[in-house]
């Protein structure tokens, strides 16, 4: 292989390696960010849409990003991701559009009989494909984020990654390939380094041998 070919191969190999690392990190983040509190605090939380309630705006199987929000700025028409309480004590994560914002003033009194006024906010939500609004109103502490963007079909990959088979195929296997690749690169580097050193030592020995031969010839001539 020519020098140009070797350089081109190194560039392509380096690019593939970097791309593999980026893809591996991206898959890990989008699939398991919800399990890492530090990523959640940074707003790096993604969700997979498993129903068609928001079609055609958000297709089933989409991977969506719902980021940080200001409660006061949420208005009718915004799409939010929230925790939906299910009858029986369970819960699920839902992404629906705000159909109405309800505000109710609540007056309470302190121990010294001073009046305090607070505003209670709740959201009426509805899926774009649904014929009616959701039965339960969403409270502020249930809102996880405001919908920013989504990528169709990518959610299926995130769901697959969370399975044992998917984790092995999309995370463990690529990671092992990277590790083996790095070990091979290090071994080849030192092999070339010592090979070059050995070649230089052989050249030096040949030079010394030639010098010795010349000295021997001179001695023989004198004799």
XYZ file of C-alpha atoms in Angstrom, residues 16 28 32-33 35-36 42 50 56 69 80 90 110-111 119 130 136 140 151 153 174 187 209 216 222:
25
model
C -15.308 5.710 11.654
C -26.932 5.561 25.578
C -31.105 5.789 29.593
C -31.046 9.529 30.380
C -32.233 6.834 34.827
C -29.417 9.355 35.333
C -29.461 19.281 32.691
C -45.952 4.785 21.966
C -50.109 13.756 12.656
C -39.988 25.416 30.704
C -46.219 19.298 27.201
C -49.898 3.525 38.610
C -52.223 32.948 58.486
C -52.007 32.359 62.255
C -53.305 31.199 42.382
C -58.451 12.422 20.170
C -57.888 14.459 34.456
C -47.824 21.959 37.692
C -37.476 12.416 15.300
C -39.067 6.117 14.184
C -19.986 -1.563 19.668
C -0.082 -3.213 19.663
C 31.020 -5.475 10.834
C 41.273 -7.201 9.471
C 50.800 -5.655 6.799
